Each structure stands twice: as C-alpha cells, then as structure tokens.
XYZ file of C-alpha atoms in Angstrom:
599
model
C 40.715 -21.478 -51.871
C 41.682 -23.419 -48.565
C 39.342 -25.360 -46.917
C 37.016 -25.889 -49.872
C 34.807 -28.740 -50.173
C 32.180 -29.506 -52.606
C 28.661 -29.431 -50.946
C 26.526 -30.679 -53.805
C 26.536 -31.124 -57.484
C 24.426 -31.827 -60.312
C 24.685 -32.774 -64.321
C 23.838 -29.746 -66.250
C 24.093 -29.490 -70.429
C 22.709 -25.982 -71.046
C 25.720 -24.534 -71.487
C 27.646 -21.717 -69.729
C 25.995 -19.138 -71.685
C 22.730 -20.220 -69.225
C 25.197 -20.435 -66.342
C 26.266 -16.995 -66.298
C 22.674 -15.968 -67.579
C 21.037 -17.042 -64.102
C 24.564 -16.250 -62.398
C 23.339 -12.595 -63.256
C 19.809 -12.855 -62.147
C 21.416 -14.197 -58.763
C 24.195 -10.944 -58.691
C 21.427 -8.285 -59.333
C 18.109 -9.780 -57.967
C 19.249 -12.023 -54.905
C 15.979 -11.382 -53.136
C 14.536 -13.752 -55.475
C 16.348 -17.099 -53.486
C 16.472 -15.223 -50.157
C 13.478 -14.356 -48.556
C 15.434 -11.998 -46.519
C 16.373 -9.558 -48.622
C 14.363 -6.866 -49.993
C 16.505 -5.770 -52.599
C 20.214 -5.439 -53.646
C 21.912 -1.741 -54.099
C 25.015 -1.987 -56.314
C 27.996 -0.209 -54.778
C 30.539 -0.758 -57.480
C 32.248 -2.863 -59.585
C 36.233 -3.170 -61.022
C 37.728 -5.219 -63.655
C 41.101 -7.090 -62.517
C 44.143 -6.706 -64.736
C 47.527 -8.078 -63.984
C 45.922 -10.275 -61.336
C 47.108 -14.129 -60.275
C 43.966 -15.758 -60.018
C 45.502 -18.417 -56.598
C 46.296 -15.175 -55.055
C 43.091 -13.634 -55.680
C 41.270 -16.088 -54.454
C 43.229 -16.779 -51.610
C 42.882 -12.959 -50.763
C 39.411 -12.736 -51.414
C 38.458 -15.884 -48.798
C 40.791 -13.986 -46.041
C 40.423 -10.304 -46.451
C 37.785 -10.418 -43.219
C 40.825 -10.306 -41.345
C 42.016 -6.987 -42.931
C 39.025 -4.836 -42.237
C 39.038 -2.905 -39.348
C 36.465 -0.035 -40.005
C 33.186 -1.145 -40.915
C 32.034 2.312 -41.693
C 34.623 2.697 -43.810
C 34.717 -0.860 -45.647
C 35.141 -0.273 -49.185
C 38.208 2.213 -48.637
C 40.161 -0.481 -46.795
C 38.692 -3.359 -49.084
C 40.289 -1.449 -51.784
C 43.625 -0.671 -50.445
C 44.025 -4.066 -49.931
C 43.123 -5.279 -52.778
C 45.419 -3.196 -54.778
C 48.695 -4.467 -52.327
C 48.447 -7.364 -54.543
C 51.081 -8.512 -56.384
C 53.458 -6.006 -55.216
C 51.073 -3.295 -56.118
C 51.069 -4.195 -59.865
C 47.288 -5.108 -59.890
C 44.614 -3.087 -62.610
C 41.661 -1.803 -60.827
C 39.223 -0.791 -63.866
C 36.095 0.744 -62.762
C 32.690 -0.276 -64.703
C 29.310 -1.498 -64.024
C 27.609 -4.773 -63.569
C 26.078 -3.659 -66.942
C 29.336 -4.081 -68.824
C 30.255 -6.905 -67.685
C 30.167 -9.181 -71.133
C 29.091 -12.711 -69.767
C 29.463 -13.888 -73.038
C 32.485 -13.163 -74.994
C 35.566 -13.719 -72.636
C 39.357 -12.426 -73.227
C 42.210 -13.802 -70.665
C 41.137 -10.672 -68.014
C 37.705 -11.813 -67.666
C 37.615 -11.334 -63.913
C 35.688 -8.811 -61.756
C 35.262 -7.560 -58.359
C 31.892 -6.447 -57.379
C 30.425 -5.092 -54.407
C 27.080 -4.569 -52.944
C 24.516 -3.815 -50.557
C 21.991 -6.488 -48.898
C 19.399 -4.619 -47.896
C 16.492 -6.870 -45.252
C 13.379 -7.071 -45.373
C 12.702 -7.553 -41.410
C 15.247 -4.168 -40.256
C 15.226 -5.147 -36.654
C 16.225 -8.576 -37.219
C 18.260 -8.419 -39.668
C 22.167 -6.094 -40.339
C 22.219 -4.552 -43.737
C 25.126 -6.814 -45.155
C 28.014 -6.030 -47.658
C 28.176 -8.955 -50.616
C 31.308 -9.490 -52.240
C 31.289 -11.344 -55.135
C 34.476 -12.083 -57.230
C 33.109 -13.093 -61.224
C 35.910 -15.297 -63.316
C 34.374 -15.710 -65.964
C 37.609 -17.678 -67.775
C 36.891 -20.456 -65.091
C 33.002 -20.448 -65.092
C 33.227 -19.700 -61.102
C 31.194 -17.316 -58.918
C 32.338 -16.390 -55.266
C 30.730 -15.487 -52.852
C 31.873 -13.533 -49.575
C 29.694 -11.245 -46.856
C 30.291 -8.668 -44.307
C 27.935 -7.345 -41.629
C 27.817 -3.406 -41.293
C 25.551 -4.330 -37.714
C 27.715 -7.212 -35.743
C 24.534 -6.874 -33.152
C 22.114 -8.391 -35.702
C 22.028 -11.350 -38.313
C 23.859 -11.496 -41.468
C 21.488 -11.676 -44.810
C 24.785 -13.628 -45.675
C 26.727 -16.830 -44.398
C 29.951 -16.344 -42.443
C 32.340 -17.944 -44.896
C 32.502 -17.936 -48.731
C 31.257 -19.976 -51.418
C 31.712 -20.730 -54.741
C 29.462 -22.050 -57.295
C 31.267 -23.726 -60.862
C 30.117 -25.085 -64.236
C 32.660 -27.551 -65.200
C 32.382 -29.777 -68.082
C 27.745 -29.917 -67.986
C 28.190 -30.132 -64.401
C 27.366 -27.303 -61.822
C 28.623 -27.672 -58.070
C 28.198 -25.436 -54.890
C 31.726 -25.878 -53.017
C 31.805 -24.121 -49.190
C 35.198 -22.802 -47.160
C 34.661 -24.705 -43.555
C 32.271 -27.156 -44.032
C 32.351 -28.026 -40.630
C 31.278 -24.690 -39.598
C 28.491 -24.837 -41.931
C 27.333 -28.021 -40.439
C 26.907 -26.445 -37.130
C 25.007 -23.407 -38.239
C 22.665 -26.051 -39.827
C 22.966 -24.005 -43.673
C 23.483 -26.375 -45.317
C 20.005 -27.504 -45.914
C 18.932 -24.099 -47.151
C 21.478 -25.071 -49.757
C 20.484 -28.375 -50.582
C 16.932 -27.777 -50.504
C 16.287 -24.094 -51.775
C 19.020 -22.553 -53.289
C 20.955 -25.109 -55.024
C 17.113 -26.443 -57.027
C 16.426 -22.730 -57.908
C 19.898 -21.597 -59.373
C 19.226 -25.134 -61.160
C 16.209 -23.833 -62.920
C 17.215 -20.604 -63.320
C 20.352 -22.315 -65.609
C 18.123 -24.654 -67.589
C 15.387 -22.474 -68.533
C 16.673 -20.173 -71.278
C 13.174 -19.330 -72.777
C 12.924 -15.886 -71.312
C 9.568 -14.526 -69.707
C 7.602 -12.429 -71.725
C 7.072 -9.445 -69.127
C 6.634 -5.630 -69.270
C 9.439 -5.435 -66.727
C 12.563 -7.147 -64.635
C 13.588 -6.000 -61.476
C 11.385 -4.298 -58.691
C 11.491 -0.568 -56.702
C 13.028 0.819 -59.846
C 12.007 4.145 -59.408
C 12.831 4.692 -55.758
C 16.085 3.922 -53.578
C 15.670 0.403 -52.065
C 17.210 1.663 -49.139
C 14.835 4.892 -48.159
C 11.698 2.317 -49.580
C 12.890 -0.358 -46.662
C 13.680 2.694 -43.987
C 10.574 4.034 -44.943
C 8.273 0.991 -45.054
C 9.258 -0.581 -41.897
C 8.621 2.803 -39.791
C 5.247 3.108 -41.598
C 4.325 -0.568 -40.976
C 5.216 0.030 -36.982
C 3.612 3.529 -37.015
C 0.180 2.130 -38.853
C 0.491 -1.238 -39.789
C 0.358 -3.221 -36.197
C -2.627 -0.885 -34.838
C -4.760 -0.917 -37.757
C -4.458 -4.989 -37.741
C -5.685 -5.167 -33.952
C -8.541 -3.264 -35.066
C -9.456 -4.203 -38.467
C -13.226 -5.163 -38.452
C -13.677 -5.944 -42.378
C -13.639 -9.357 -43.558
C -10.988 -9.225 -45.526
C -7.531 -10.534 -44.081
C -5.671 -7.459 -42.050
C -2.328 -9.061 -42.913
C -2.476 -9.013 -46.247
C -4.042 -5.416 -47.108
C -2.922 -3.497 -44.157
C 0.772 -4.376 -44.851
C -0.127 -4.105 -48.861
C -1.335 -0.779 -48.500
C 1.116 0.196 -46.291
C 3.713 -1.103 -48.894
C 1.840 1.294 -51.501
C 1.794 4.548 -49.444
C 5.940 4.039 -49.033
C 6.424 3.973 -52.752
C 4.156 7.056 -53.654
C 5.344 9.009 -50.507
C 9.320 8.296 -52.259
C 7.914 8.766 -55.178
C 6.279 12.318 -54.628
C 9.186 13.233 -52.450
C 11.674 12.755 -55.682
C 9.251 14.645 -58.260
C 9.178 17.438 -55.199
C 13.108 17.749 -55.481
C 13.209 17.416 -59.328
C 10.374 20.295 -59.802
C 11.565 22.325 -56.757
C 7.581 22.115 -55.246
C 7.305 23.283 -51.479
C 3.845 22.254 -51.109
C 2.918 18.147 -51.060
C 1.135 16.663 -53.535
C -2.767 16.588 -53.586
C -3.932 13.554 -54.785
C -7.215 11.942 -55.491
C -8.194 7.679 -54.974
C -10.957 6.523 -57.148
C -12.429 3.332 -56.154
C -10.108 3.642 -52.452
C -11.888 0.530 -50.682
C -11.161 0.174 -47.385
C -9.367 3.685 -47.197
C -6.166 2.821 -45.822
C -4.334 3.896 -48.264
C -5.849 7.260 -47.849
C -5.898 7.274 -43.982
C -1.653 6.884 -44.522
C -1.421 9.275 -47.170
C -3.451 12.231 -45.270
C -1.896 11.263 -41.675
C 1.511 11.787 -43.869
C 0.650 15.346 -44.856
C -0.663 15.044 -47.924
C -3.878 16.376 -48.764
C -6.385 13.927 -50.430
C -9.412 12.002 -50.793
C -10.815 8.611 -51.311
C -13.908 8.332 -53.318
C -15.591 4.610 -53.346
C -19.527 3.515 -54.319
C -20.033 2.158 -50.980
C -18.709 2.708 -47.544
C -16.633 0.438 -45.300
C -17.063 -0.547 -41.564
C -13.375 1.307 -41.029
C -14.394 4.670 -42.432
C -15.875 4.865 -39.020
C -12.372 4.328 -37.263
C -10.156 6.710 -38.803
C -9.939 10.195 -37.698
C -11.422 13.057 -39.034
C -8.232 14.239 -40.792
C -8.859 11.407 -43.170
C -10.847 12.353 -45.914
C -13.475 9.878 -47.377
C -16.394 10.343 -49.654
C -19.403 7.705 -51.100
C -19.983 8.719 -54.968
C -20.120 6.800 -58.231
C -17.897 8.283 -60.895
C -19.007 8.560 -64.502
C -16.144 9.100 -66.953
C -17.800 12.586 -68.257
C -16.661 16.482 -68.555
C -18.355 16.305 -64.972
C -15.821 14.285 -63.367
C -12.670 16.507 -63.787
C -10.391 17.297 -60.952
C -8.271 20.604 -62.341
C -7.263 21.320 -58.728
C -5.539 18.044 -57.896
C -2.506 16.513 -58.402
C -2.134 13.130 -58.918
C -5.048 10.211 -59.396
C -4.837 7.182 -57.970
C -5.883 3.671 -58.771
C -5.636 1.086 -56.791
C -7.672 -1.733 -57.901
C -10.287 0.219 -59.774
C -11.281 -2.172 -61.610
C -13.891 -0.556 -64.217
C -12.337 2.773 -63.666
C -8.838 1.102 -64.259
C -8.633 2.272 -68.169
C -10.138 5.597 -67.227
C -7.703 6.913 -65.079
C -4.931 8.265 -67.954
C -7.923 9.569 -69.211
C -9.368 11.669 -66.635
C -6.145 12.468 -65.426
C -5.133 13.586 -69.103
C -8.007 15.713 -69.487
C -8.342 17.648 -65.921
C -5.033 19.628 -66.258
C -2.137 19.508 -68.022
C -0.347 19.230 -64.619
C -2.118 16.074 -63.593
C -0.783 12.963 -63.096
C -1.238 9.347 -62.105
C -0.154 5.960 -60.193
C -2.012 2.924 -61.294
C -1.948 -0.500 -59.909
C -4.154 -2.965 -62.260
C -6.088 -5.799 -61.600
C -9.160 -7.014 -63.107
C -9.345 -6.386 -66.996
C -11.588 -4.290 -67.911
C -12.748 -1.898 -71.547
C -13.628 1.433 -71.703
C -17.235 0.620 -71.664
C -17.505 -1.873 -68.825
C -16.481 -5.412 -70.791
C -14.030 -7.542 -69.551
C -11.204 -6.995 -71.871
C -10.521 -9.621 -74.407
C -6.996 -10.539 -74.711
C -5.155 -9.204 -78.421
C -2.006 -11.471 -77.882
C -1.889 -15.418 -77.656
C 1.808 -15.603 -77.008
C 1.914 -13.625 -73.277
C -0.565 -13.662 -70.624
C -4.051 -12.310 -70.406
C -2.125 -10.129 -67.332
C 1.219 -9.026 -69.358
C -1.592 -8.305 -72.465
C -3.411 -6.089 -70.558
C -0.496 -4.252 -68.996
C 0.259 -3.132 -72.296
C -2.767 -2.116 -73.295
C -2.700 0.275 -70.109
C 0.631 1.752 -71.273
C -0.557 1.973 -74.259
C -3.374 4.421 -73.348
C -1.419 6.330 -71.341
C 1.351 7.188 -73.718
C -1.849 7.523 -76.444
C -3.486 10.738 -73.541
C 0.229 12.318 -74.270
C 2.503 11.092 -70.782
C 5.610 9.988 -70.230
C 5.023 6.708 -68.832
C 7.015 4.615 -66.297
C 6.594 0.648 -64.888
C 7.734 -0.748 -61.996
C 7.178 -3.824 -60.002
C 6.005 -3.466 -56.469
C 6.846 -5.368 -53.387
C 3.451 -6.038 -52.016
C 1.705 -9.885 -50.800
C 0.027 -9.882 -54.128
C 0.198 -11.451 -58.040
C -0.746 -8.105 -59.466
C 2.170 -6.131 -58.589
C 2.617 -4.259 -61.935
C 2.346 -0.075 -61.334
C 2.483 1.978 -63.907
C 2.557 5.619 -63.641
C 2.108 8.909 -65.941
C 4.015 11.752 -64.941
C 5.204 14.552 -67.358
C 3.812 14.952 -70.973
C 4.569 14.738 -74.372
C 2.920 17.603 -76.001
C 3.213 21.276 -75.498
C 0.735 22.718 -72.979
C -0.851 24.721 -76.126
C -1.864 21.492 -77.903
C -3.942 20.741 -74.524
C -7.216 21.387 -76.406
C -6.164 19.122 -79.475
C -4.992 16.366 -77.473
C -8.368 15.715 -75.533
C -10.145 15.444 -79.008
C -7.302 12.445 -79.660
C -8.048 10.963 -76.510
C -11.680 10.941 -77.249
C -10.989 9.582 -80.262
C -9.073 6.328 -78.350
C -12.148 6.377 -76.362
C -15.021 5.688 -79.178
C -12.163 3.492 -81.311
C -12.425 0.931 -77.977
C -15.942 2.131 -76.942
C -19.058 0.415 -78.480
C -21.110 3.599 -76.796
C -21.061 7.178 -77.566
C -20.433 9.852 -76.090
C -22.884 12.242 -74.739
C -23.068 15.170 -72.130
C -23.189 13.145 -68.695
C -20.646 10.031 -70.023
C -17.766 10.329 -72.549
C -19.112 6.313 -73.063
C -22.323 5.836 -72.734
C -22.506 2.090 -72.406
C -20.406 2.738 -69.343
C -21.671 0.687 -66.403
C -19.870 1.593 -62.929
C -20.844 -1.474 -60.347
C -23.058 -2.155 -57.837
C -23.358 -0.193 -54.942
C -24.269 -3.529 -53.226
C -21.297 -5.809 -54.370
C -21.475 -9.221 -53.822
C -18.338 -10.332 -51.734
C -16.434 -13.046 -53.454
C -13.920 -14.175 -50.793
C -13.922 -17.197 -48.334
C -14.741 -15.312 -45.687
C -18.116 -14.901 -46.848
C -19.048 -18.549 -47.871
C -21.089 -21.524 -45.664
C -18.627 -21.572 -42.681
C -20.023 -25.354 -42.620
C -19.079 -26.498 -46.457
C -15.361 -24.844 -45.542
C -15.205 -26.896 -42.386
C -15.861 -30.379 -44.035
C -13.784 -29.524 -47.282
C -10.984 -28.809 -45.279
C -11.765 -31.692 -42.966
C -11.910 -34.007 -46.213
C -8.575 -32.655 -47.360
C -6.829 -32.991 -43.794
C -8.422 -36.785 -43.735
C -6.751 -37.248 -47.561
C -3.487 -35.752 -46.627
C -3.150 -37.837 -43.271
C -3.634 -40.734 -45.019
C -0.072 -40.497 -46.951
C 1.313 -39.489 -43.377
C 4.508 -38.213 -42.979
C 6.102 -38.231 -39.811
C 8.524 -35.496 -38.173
C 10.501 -36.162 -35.597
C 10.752 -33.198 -33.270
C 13.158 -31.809 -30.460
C 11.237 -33.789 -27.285
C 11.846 -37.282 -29.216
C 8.402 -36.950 -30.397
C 6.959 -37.441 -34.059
C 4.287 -35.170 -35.758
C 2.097 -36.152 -38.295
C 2.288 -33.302 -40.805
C 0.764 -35.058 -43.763
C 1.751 -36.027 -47.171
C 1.059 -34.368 -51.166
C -1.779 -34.961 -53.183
C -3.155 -33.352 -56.577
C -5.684 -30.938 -56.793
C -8.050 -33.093 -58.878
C -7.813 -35.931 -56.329
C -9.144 -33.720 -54.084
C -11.738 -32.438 -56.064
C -12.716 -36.000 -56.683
C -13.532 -36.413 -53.180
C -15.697 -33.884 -52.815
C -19.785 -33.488 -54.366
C -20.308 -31.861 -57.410
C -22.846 -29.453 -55.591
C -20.290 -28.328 -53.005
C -17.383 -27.732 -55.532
C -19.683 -25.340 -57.836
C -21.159 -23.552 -54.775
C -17.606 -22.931 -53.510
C -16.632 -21.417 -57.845
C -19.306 -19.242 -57.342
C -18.573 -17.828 -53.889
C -14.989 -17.277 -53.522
C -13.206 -18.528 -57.033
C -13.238 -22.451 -56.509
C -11.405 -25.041 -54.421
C -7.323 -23.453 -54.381
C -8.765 -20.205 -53.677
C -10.228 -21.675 -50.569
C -6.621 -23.990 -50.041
C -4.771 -20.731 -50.777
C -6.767 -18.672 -48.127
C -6.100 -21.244 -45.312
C -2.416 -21.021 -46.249
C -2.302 -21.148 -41.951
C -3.097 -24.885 -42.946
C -2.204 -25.978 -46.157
C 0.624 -24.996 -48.572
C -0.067 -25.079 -52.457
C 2.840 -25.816 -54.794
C 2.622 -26.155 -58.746
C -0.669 -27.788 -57.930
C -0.182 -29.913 -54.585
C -0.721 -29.249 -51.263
C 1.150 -29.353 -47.984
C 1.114 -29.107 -44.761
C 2.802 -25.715 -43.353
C 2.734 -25.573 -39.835
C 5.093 -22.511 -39.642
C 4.654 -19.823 -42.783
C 6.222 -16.919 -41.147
C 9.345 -15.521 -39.103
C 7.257 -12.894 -38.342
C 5.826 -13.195 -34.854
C 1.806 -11.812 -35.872
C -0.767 -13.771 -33.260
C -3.643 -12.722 -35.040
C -5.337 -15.688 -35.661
C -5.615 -18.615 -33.758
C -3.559 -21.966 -34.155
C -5.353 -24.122 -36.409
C -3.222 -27.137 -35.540
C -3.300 -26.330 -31.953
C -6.956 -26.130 -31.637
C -7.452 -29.476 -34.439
C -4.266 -31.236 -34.984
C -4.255 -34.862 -32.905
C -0.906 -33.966 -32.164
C -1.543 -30.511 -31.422
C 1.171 -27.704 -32.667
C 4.851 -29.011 -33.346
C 5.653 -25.131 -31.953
C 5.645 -24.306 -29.022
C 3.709 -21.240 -27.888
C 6.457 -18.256 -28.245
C 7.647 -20.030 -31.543
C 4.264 -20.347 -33.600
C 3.018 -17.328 -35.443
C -0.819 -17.404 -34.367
C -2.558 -17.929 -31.301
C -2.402 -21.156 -28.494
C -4.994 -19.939 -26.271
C -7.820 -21.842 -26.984
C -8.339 -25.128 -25.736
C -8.059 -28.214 -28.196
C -11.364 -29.638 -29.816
C-alpha cells in the first residue's frame, strides 16, 4: 500500500489464532468500538483466487477513484475488481461464516463487504465497509464509502490496516498527514487500538446465552424505525415527563422496545398471512409508555400495573391502562389476546410462559428480565457457580418456556440498560390436541419449583404479588442534603489530584483526577453510607446516577464534562452552575442547560 505508515504498535504473544478471533468480533460486531454504529448488515463476501496480493492491495487503497454510482456501488466495485490481472482473477462467493480463520491454504484471502448502519440517522450517512481479510499475512484492511456525501462517514476517509507480525500487533494508516488534520488519530490511540488489544489477549470466552444483538429483526428497518418513533414520541414525552425517574433513560428505552416488537409483529404478520395487528397484553407496564406507543401504533392493548403513575393522566384516551394485582390462577387467563408482555415484571417474570401457555394455544410472549425471582415470590437462588447470577437465571427462563411447550428465541436488545436479554415464545411444540395434557405438565413445573400449592384462586399459593405502595429505591428519592455533601466530598477528593485541561481560549480547566471507590467511601460516615444502601443501592449507584458529573470506570471515577453528542438540554449544567471554572463548553456545545446563574 502507498503512503502507509505505522500509527502505533504493541507486543502481543497470544497468538494469531486470538488475532483473527477478535479480528472477527471487529468484522461482524463493529458497533462494539464505535459508538456510532448501531449495527453492521453483511452484504457479501468472495474468496480471491489467482490474485497478486501488491496488486490487490494497491487496488483496494485506490478503487474510490473508480466508483462513479453510489447507488449502484457493489456492481462497479465488482467489475473492477475482476479487471485484475488481465481478467484472470477467482471471485468465489461465501459467507463471513466460512471463512476458516484458522486453518490457512496459499488462497487465504477474502473480500468482504458491508453495511454501517448509525445510530444518530440525521447525523450520520449509512457507510459501505470494505474490508480485504489475508489471512496468509495476518493483515486486516480496512476501506469506507459514504452512500450520503451530505452527512458524516461512520468510517475514516482513507484505509487502514491492522497486522500481527512476529507477537507484535500494529495499526498502519494511508496519509497520515491527512489523519493528523482530521484529529483521528487519537480515537485510535486511545479507544480503538486498547480495545482490539483486549479483545486479542482475552481468549477465555464469555459464558452468555447469546452474541450479537437485533437478531431477529433487520438492523436497518429497527434504526429507520426507532429514530422516527424516538422523534414522533420520544422528544415530547421527555418535555413532559413528571415521574421521578430519569426521562432519558426510559422514554428512549421504551421507545427502543416498542421498535423491536412493532418489527417483530410485523414479520410474524407476513409469515402467518394475519390482516389484523396483534393484541397484546403488559403485566406489570409501569409508567405505560410502552403501551401509550404500542396503542398510538395501532395495536390494540392494555397495560395492567398494582399502582398508577402520575403519566397515566397525560396520555390520551386511546391508551389503554388499568390498576389490578394479578394472581397466577385459572382466573387470570387472557384466551382473547395475543401476545403477553413483560417488561420488568419482576415477580410475574417466571409467570408469564405460564399464563401465556395456558390461555390459548395461540398465545404468545416477549419477555425482558430483570430482578430474579421463583414461582412463589423468592428471590431465585442461583443453580450454577461458573456464570452469573444474570446468565443463570436467563436460562432458567428459557428453560420454562421451552418446559410450557414454545419454540423459544433470545436476542439482545439495544436499550440504555445492563439487562438487555429478551427472550420470546412464539409457536409451539405440541399438537393443539395435547393442549389439555400440556397444562397438567406445566403445573407440574409449577409445584416442582413452588413450595405452595395450588388451590382455586392461585396455581401457588405462597404467591406474594408486591405492594401496592412500593417503596422507591432510586436517588431521586433520597435526602437531597446527604447527596449534596457526598457529592461535594467526592468533587473536594477528586480536585485534590487536579488535572488540568488546556482549552481553545488559552485557558486551563480543572477537571479532576481518579480515585477508588473505597477511598471514597472512607471519607464518608458510616451512618450516611448505610442510609444511602438502603435508599437507592449504595454509593456507585448514586456516582452512576450523576453520570452528568462523574464517570465510573472498572471502579474509579472521573470527571465527564461532555457524555453525549446528542444535543438533550434537559437538565441543567452541573459544572456551569458549581464548577469554579464554570463549563469548559460553551452554551450551544454542552448537552444540558446554562441558564442558571453560577452559585
């Protein structure tokens, strides 16, 4: 390649089996480096035969000036591609998937394309990656087209390459002068470059239900989809939100949910040939967003929760909502609807396959976990030491719902949350006659996992549903005068390993230094510490829920004046309002709110 100079290296011995390992996570989940991506639609990939590797990669680095058409890319990509060496070069098609990364022959070389898909549409082209794999040479290049010219490339204007060379792994970049005045190169030094790093020497894999995300939809339609959704409820509902909860986490969360069953329904619609949308039913709905987007969508529905919410009062009267405590019993059937939802149900969570199992043979179900909880009420106890209490319980879950006879499906969600596991029972596996003889099996599961019977008002009857009354276990709700001194004592800690930014006026900003968590909780009473556990989880949970102030990372904290390219002003500038040196942004760059005047 011309023009190629080596950005930044490192000395690596796990091997290049664990090179082209996290070379693959990079190829099929790139929206795990980049931020900007939402996901990564494979377009298609060829094997090279009969190919001179110089003039491949000299092609490869200059083919931008080749294309012409951007609506018709891969048709001139191709035809040029196949001029080389006098027209004697193999195009094999295949898959990513048969690409062995392991056992290599002398043709171990592969053209791949596909599509960048962002997470911020207006901002943001979709962008073509090209990506030529040799795996002879241990050397991964990247190249990137943008289908919009009028918007930003989820890409970098000229290629790169990154090589494992004798327990050494480089980056090496075409124009590195270029580079230097698009100012990229730090997002290599200081993000990319450390992750790829980890990715290579960790080859203990993660003991998880699922890889990937958005499985079961098109990445595309889910990012089409979610962004008109988030500009047709999301920005409204936020100015209004009057709970106490924080708008920009569960409006945009919910909103995240209704786009995946909405593609979800609309596939099962196509596959069953079904006019009419789905009915569905939320148990334990909260807030009733979800609802709200799911009835204002055409779907008919309700939400059923033990207690009401302030917004119930703000949504229209096309959105259906309902206060009622629901017993697992013959009495709590829904025949008539479609599919059950639960989001967050928490006690019900185990339930759902059930119920939905046992009200038709039609019904189904989408269920996002949480909290852990048995049949009768417990907290469930964890079967499996060697994966998490989380992944153990996720299991479990499947487990009952391929026990009440569905075919069961998992997927990973894209929502602002740790619990992003969905798993959902659609079509069964039993015959509709064996209906009868299936619920006694599921009752069976019940009482096997059940320390109550069953009798006629509870199929458990040590089955406890919560207060009506819950106690509210966030920050929101704890002494606003204990939050203001812990965070004062942690800003007065941090300030005191001061580290100073210089900014664009020839100014420097103090934005603090790192400490560990259990300095901090040194420095503050004993009293104060177990008032905040018992309120809203303990000390991070308060850090993490000022993440407008503080940024927490494998235990430390930091200062984060800017968390967001996404222009919100919700809240107001903490650093404006507290900071000595007031905001390093200024008031059209920061994400929250200048207004008020400085303490």
């Amino acid at each position: 390649m011309q023009n190629l100079h080596q950005l930044i290296s490192k000395e690596c011995s796990a091997g290049t089996a664990n090179f082209w390992k996290a070379s693959e996570i990079l190829l099929k989940s790139p929206h795990l480096i980049n931020r900007r991506i939402l996901s990564s639609a494979q377009i298609s990939v060829y094997r090279l035969k009969n190919v001179n590797s110089a003039e491949i990669y000299e092609w490869f680095v200059n083919q931008k000036k080749e294309i012409t058409s951007p609506s018709n890319i891969e048709d001139e990509l191709f035809k040029s591609l196949k001029s080389l060496a006098n027209g004697n070069i193999e195009l094999v098609k295949c898959s990513l998937e048969d690409v062995d990364f392991i056992h290599k022959d002398n043709e171990s070389m592969y053209f791949r394309l596909a599509k960048l898909i962002p997470r911020h549409v207006n901002t943001f082209s979709n962008t073509l990656e090209l990506s030529l794999i040799d795996l002879n040479s241990n050397i991964l290049t990247f190249s990137f087209l943008n289908y919009d010219r009028e918007k930003k490339s989820l890409g970098f204007e000229y290629s790169y390459q990154i090589k494992y060379k004798k327990d050494n792994v480089s980056i090496h970049i075409q124009n590195i002068e270029c580079w230097q005045e698009n100012s990229n190169l730090s997002w290599f030094e200081d993000c990319f470059f450390p992750k790829l790093i980890k990715w290579i020497e960790n080859d203990t894999p993660k003991n998880s239900l699922i890889n990937g995300s958005l499985k079961l939809v098109s990445s595309e339609e889910y990012t089409d989809l979610y962004n008109n959704l988030k500009l047709k409820y999301g920005a409204e509902m936020i100015k209004i939100w009057p709970e106490n909860t924080d708008p920009l986490k569960f409006v945009f969360e919910d909103v995240a949910i209704a786009t995946y069953l909405l593609l979800i329904w609309e596939t099962e619609r196509k596959r069953l040939n079904l006019k009419d949308k789905q009915s569905f039913l939320d148990l334990g709905c909260g807030n009733g967003l979800l609802v709200h987007i799911l009835n204002s969508e055409g779907h008919p529905g309700l939400g059923i929760d033990l207690r009401k919410r302030k917004i119930w009062d703000l949504y229209p009267e096309s959105t259906h909502l309902e206060v009622k405590t629901i017993i697992p019993s013959s009495k709590s059937l829904f025949p008539d609807t479609d599919w059950l939802i639960g989001n967050h149900s928490d006690e019900l969570t185990p339930w759902i396959p059930v119920i939905a199992a046992r009200s038709s043979y039609k019904c189904r179900f989408f269920l996002l976990p949480c909290c852990a909880y048995e049949f009768d009420g417990r907290k469930y106890q964890r079967e499996s030491s060697s994966v998490s209490q989380y992944n153990d319980y996720m299991q479990y879950i499947k487990d009952v719902s391929e026990n009440c006879g569905f075919k069961t499906d998992i997927d990973k969600l894209r929502i602002p949350s740790t619990k992003r596991i969905c798993i959902i029972g659609t079509d069964r596996n039993y015959a509709p006659s064996d209906f009868e003889s299936q619920n006694l099996k599921i009752q069976s599961i019940v009482s096997a996992r059940s320390n109550g019977l069953q009798n006629e008002d509870s199929w458990s009857s040590t089955f406890k549903p919560r207060e009506s009354v819950e106690k509210v276990r966030n920050c929101t709700k704890v002494n606003k005068n204990l939050i203001s001194s812990i965070i004062e004592i942690v800003v007065s800690l941090l300030f005191h390993k001061a580290r100073l930014i210089s900014l664009e006026n020839g100014k420097t900003w103090n934005a603090g230094g790192e400490i560990e968590l259990a300095q901090v909780a040194e420095a503050i009473d004993t009293e104060s510490l177990k008032q905040l556990k018992n309120e809203c989880g303990g000390l991070q949970t308060l850090l993490r829920n000022n993440g407008n102030i503080f940024k927490i990372e494998s235990g430390s904290k930091k200062k984060k004046p800017k968390i967001s390219t996404v222009k919100r002003k919700i809240k107001d500038c903490w650093f404006h309002i507290n900071h000595p040196d007031g905001c390093p942004l200024t008031d059209e760059e920061c994400d929250f709110i200048h207004s008020h005047e400085k303490l």
